[in-house]
mmCIF file of C-alpha atoms in Angstrom:
data_model
loop_
_atom_site.group_PDB
_atom_site.id
_atom_site.type_symbol
_atom_site.label_atom_id
_atom_site.label_comp_id
_atom_site.label_asym_id
_atom_site.label_seq_id
_atom_site.Cartn_x
_atom_site.Cartn_y
_atom_site.Cartn_z
ATOM 1 C CA UNK A 26 -0.510 6.394 19.338
ATOM 2 C CA UNK A 27 -3.828 5.628 20.642
ATOM 3 C CA UNK A 28 -5.903 2.667 19.629
ATOM 4 C CA UNK A 29 -8.336 2.629 16.680
ATOM 5 C CA UNK A 30 -11.901 3.552 18.527
ATOM 6 C CA UNK A 31 -15.149 3.929 17.182
ATOM 7 C CA UNK A 32 -16.184 5.525 13.906
ATOM 8 C CA UNK A 33 -16.711 9.119 14.142
ATOM 9 C CA UNK A 34 -19.064 10.363 13.178
ATOM 10 C CA UNK A 35 -20.883 7.334 12.451
ATOM 11 C CA UNK A 36 -22.219 6.697 8.931
ATOM 12 C CA UNK A 37 -24.289 9.368 7.679
ATOM 13 C CA UNK A 38 -26.062 11.388 4.768
ATOM 14 C CA UNK A 39 -22.814 13.190 4.433
ATOM 15 C CA UNK A 40 -20.844 10.424 3.265
ATOM 16 C CA UNK A 41 -20.137 8.861 -0.469
ATOM 17 C CA UNK A 42 -22.485 5.638 -0.173
ATOM 18 C CA UNK A 43 -22.537 2.672 -2.680
ATOM 19 C CA UNK A 44 -25.507 0.715 -2.115
ATOM 20 C CA UNK A 45 -28.616 1.302 -0.403
ATOM 21 C CA UNK A 46 -28.732 3.862 2.601
ATOM 22 C CA UNK A 47 -30.818 1.396 4.943
ATOM 23 C CA UNK A 48 -28.550 -1.557 4.038
ATOM 24 C CA UNK A 49 -28.094 -3.486 6.924
ATOM 25 C CA UNK A 50 -24.211 -4.032 6.749
ATOM 26 C CA UNK A 51 -21.852 -1.251 6.420
ATOM 27 C CA UNK A 52 -18.207 -1.138 5.402
ATOM 28 C CA UNK A 53 -16.355 2.305 5.672
ATOM 29 C CA UNK A 54 -12.840 2.955 4.307
ATOM 30 C CA UNK A 55 -10.555 5.788 4.990
ATOM 31 C CA UNK A 56 -8.327 5.946 1.827
ATOM 32 C CA UNK A 57 -5.795 7.535 -0.078
ATOM 33 C CA UNK A 58 -5.707 7.362 -3.750
ATOM 34 C CA UNK A 59 -1.784 7.282 -4.002
ATOM 35 C CA UNK A 60 -1.561 4.517 -1.383
ATOM 36 C CA UNK A 61 -0.152 1.046 -2.602
ATOM 37 C CA UNK A 62 -2.246 -0.970 0.200
ATOM 38 C CA UNK A 63 -5.542 1.256 -0.600
ATOM 39 C CA UNK A 64 -4.925 0.488 -4.414
ATOM 40 C CA UNK A 65 -4.291 -3.224 -3.656
ATOM 41 C CA UNK A 66 -7.677 -3.290 -1.298
ATOM 42 C CA UNK A 67 -9.603 -1.732 -4.189
ATOM 43 C CA UNK A 68 -10.563 -4.989 -6.093
ATOM 44 C CA UNK A 69 -10.995 -6.942 -2.848
ATOM 45 C CA UNK A 70 -13.474 -4.328 -1.585
ATOM 46 C CA UNK A 71 -15.094 -4.259 -5.044
ATOM 47 C CA UNK A 72 -15.631 -8.099 -4.620
ATOM 48 C CA UNK A 73 -17.059 -7.717 -1.271
ATOM 49 C CA UNK A 74 -19.625 -5.312 -2.658
ATOM 50 C CA UNK A 75 -20.547 -7.814 -5.564
ATOM 51 C CA UNK A 76 -20.964 -10.598 -3.219
ATOM 52 C CA UNK A 77 -23.333 -8.869 -0.659
ATOM 53 C CA UNK A 78 -24.785 -6.585 -3.147
ATOM 54 C CA UNK A 79 -28.317 -4.925 -1.654
ATOM 55 C CA UNK A 80 -27.107 -6.205 2.032
ATOM 56 C CA UNK A 81 -23.799 -3.870 1.989
ATOM 57 C CA UNK A 82 -23.591 -0.163 2.096
ATOM 58 C CA UNK A 83 -19.731 1.015 1.245
ATOM 59 C CA UNK A 84 -18.502 4.405 2.345
ATOM 60 C CA UNK A 85 -15.422 6.012 1.311
ATOM 61 C CA UNK A 86 -13.797 8.938 3.503
ATOM 62 C CA UNK A 87 -10.588 10.645 2.522
ATOM 63 C CA UNK A 88 -7.207 10.355 4.720
ATOM 64 C CA UNK A 89 -4.923 11.499 2.084
ATOM 65 C CA UNK A 90 -1.275 10.898 3.504
ATOM 66 C CA UNK A 91 0.396 13.770 1.706
ATOM 67 C CA UNK A 92 3.575 13.640 3.696
ATOM 68 C CA UNK A 93 4.112 10.149 2.410
ATOM 69 C CA UNK A 94 2.322 10.536 -0.973
ATOM 70 C CA UNK A 95 2.659 14.041 -2.734
ATOM 71 C CA UNK A 96 -0.643 13.245 -5.135
ATOM 72 C CA UNK A 97 -3.012 12.187 -2.593
ATOM 73 C CA UNK A 98 -4.711 15.518 -1.724
ATOM 74 C CA UNK A 99 -4.908 16.732 -5.267
ATOM 75 C CA UNK A 100 -6.499 13.507 -5.951
ATOM 76 C CA UNK A 101 -8.927 13.367 -3.065
ATOM 77 C CA UNK A 102 -10.078 17.257 -3.782
ATOM 78 C CA UNK A 103 -10.459 15.991 -7.314
ATOM 79 C CA UNK A 104 -12.892 13.288 -6.630
ATOM 80 C CA UNK A 105 -14.594 15.441 -4.537
ATOM 81 C CA UNK A 106 -15.198 18.148 -7.200
ATOM 82 C CA UNK A 107 -16.481 15.066 -9.260
ATOM 83 C CA UNK A 108 -19.065 14.407 -6.228
ATOM 84 C CA UNK A 109 -20.399 17.905 -6.896
ATOM 85 C CA UNK A 110 -21.606 16.557 -10.518
ATOM 86 C CA UNK A 111 -22.887 13.096 -8.974
ATOM 87 C CA UNK A 112 -19.628 11.383 -10.439
ATOM 88 C CA UNK A 113 -17.793 10.541 -7.102
ATOM 89 C CA UNK A 114 -18.118 6.575 -7.453
ATOM 90 C CA UNK A 115 -17.107 6.953 -11.461
ATOM 91 C CA UNK A 116 -14.181 9.298 -10.686
ATOM 92 C CA UNK A 117 -13.101 7.046 -7.530
ATOM 93 C CA UNK A 118 -13.057 4.057 -9.795
ATOM 94 C CA UNK A 119 -10.869 5.807 -12.362
ATOM 95 C CA UNK A 120 -8.574 7.111 -9.765
ATOM 96 C CA UNK A 121 -8.255 3.187 -8.490
ATOM 97 C CA UNK A 122 -8.070 1.791 -11.920
ATOM 98 C CA UNK A 123 -5.392 -1.030 -12.005
ATOM 99 C CA UNK A 124 -1.658 -0.035 -12.442
ATOM 100 C CA UNK A 125 0.662 2.487 -10.767
ATOM 101 C CA UNK A 126 -1.461 5.731 -9.790
ATOM 102 C CA UNK A 127 -1.781 8.267 -12.318
ATOM 103 C CA UNK A 128 -2.499 11.416 -10.411
ATOM 104 C CA UNK A 129 -0.689 14.328 -11.802
ATOM 105 C CA UNK A 130 -2.652 17.424 -12.989
ATOM 106 C CA UNK A 131 -2.710 16.008 -16.332
ATOM 107 C CA UNK A 132 -3.557 12.800 -15.186
ATOM 108 C CA UNK A 133 -6.684 13.866 -12.878
ATOM 109 C CA UNK A 134 -7.637 15.837 -16.145
ATOM 110 C CA UNK A 135 -7.925 12.156 -18.079
ATOM 111 C CA UNK A 136 -9.606 10.673 -15.144
ATOM 112 C CA UNK A 137 -12.140 13.470 -15.437
ATOM 113 C CA UNK A 138 -13.152 12.901 -18.922
ATOM 114 C CA UNK A 139 -13.444 9.403 -17.794
ATOM 115 C CA UNK A 140 -15.680 9.991 -15.267
ATOM 116 C CA UNK A 141 -17.659 12.391 -17.437
ATOM 117 C CA UNK A 142 -16.582 15.646 -15.447
ATOM 118 C CA UNK A 143 -15.356 18.891 -16.826
ATOM 119 C CA UNK A 144 -11.506 18.414 -16.402
ATOM 120 C CA UNK A 145 -10.918 22.091 -15.625
ATOM 121 C CA UNK A 146 -13.281 21.574 -12.449
ATOM 122 C CA UNK A 147 -10.832 18.782 -10.655
ATOM 123 C CA UNK A 148 -7.759 20.731 -10.710
ATOM 124 C CA UNK A 149 -6.394 23.534 -8.675
ATOM 125 C CA UNK A 150 -7.725 26.580 -8.213
ATOM 126 C CA UNK A 151 -11.299 25.036 -8.894
ATOM 127 C CA UNK A 152 -10.614 22.444 -5.961
ATOM 128 C CA UNK A 153 -10.255 24.782 -3.362
ATOM 129 C CA UNK A 154 -14.279 24.793 -2.977
ATOM 130 C CA UNK A 155 -14.220 21.180 -1.550
ATOM 131 C CA UNK A 156 -10.778 21.433 0.291
ATOM 132 C CA UNK A 157 -12.910 21.813 3.819
ATOM 133 C CA UNK A 158 -14.615 18.793 2.801
ATOM 134 C CA UNK A 159 -11.640 16.710 2.488
ATOM 135 C CA UNK A 160 -10.249 17.776 5.904
ATOM 136 C CA UNK A 161 -13.461 17.050 7.600
ATOM 137 C CA UNK A 162 -12.953 13.384 6.484
ATOM 138 C CA UNK A 163 -9.130 13.336 7.329
ATOM 139 C CA UNK A 164 -10.356 14.949 10.865
ATOM 140 C CA UNK A 165 -13.078 12.340 11.467
ATOM 141 C CA UNK A 166 -10.483 9.879 10.670
ATOM 142 C CA UNK A 167 -8.130 11.070 13.299
ATOM 143 C CA UNK A 168 -11.002 11.037 15.790
ATOM 144 C CA UNK A 169 -11.552 7.615 15.129
ATOM 145 C CA UNK A 170 -7.866 6.651 15.740
ATOM 146 C CA UNK A 171 -6.970 6.303 12.088
ATOM 147 C CA UNK A 172 -3.058 6.313 11.651
ATOM 148 C CA UNK A 173 -2.786 5.079 8.026
ATOM 149 C CA UNK A 174 -4.466 3.682 4.951
ATOM 150 C CA UNK A 175 -6.559 1.908 4.642
ATOM 151 C CA UNK A 176 -8.325 1.670 7.544
ATOM 152 C CA UNK A 177 -11.841 -0.119 7.484
ATOM 153 C CA UNK A 178 -14.620 0.041 9.881
ATOM 154 C CA UNK A 179 -17.295 -2.971 9.599
ATOM 155 C CA UNK A 180 -20.466 -1.757 11.100
ATOM 156 C CA UNK A 181 -19.317 0.954 12.738
ATOM 157 C CA UNK A 182 -16.023 -0.847 14.800
ATOM 158 C CA UNK A 183 -12.582 -1.206 13.412
ATOM 159 C CA UNK A 184 -11.497 -4.132 11.213
ATOM 160 C CA UNK A 185 -8.110 -5.241 12.260
ATOM 161 C CA UNK A 186 -7.910 -8.474 10.050
ATOM 162 C CA UNK A 187 -6.463 -9.071 6.796
ATOM 163 C CA UNK A 188 -8.133 -7.061 3.665
ATOM 164 C CA UNK A 189 -9.321 -10.236 2.084
ATOM 165 C CA UNK A 190 -12.803 -10.518 0.877
ATOM 166 C CA UNK A 191 -13.700 -13.773 2.834
ATOM 167 C CA UNK A 192 -12.386 -12.187 5.917
ATOM 168 C CA UNK A 193 -14.121 -8.973 5.325
ATOM 169 C CA UNK A 194 -17.608 -10.487 4.673
ATOM 170 C CA UNK A 195 -17.045 -12.735 7.693
ATOM 171 C CA UNK A 196 -16.577 -9.733 9.780
ATOM 172 C CA UNK A 197 -19.492 -8.049 8.096
ATOM 173 C CA UNK A 198 -21.865 -10.838 8.774
ATOM 174 C CA UNK A 199 -20.790 -11.899 11.905
ATOM 175 C CA UNK A 200 -21.042 -8.538 13.670
ATOM 176 C CA UNK A 201 -24.126 -6.899 15.252
ATOM 177 C CA UNK A 202 -24.898 -4.563 12.559
ATOM 178 C CA UNK A 203 -25.109 -0.728 12.804
ATOM 179 C CA UNK A 204 -28.512 0.836 11.865
#
């Protein structure tokens, strides 16, 4: 297994970004909506986002580990269908709501309603439209050396520390920022 490398491709216009696109600090997560570690990291990342405010741009890239998490791919494509309607972040937040993951087709429909999206748009076969987008994220993770989730990149470099708000903030503010 190779080491985690630099983020490939760098953060760009094709990413789902929360925060100012020109913010000086960047945090990228390769995640899986069914992964218990990603679910535990979600409130930590939210705290980091709140504490750093306009200084941080946060991007989420899909890395569904479908062999371990049978609903991860469906959840990823559902979020991408929501993205087509400008509702990626509300869908992301609903999918990562506290508690055990709820990711069956019926659950995805409920998440869609919560995110303000037509529930028929987030389930198969409608989601075939965005499968390539999820695959592109996954492939970028492979090129970047991602092996599991969550994998975080701080200002374009791999973050290997504990997923704690204070540690992430220290890493974000002490590493030279990526433009």
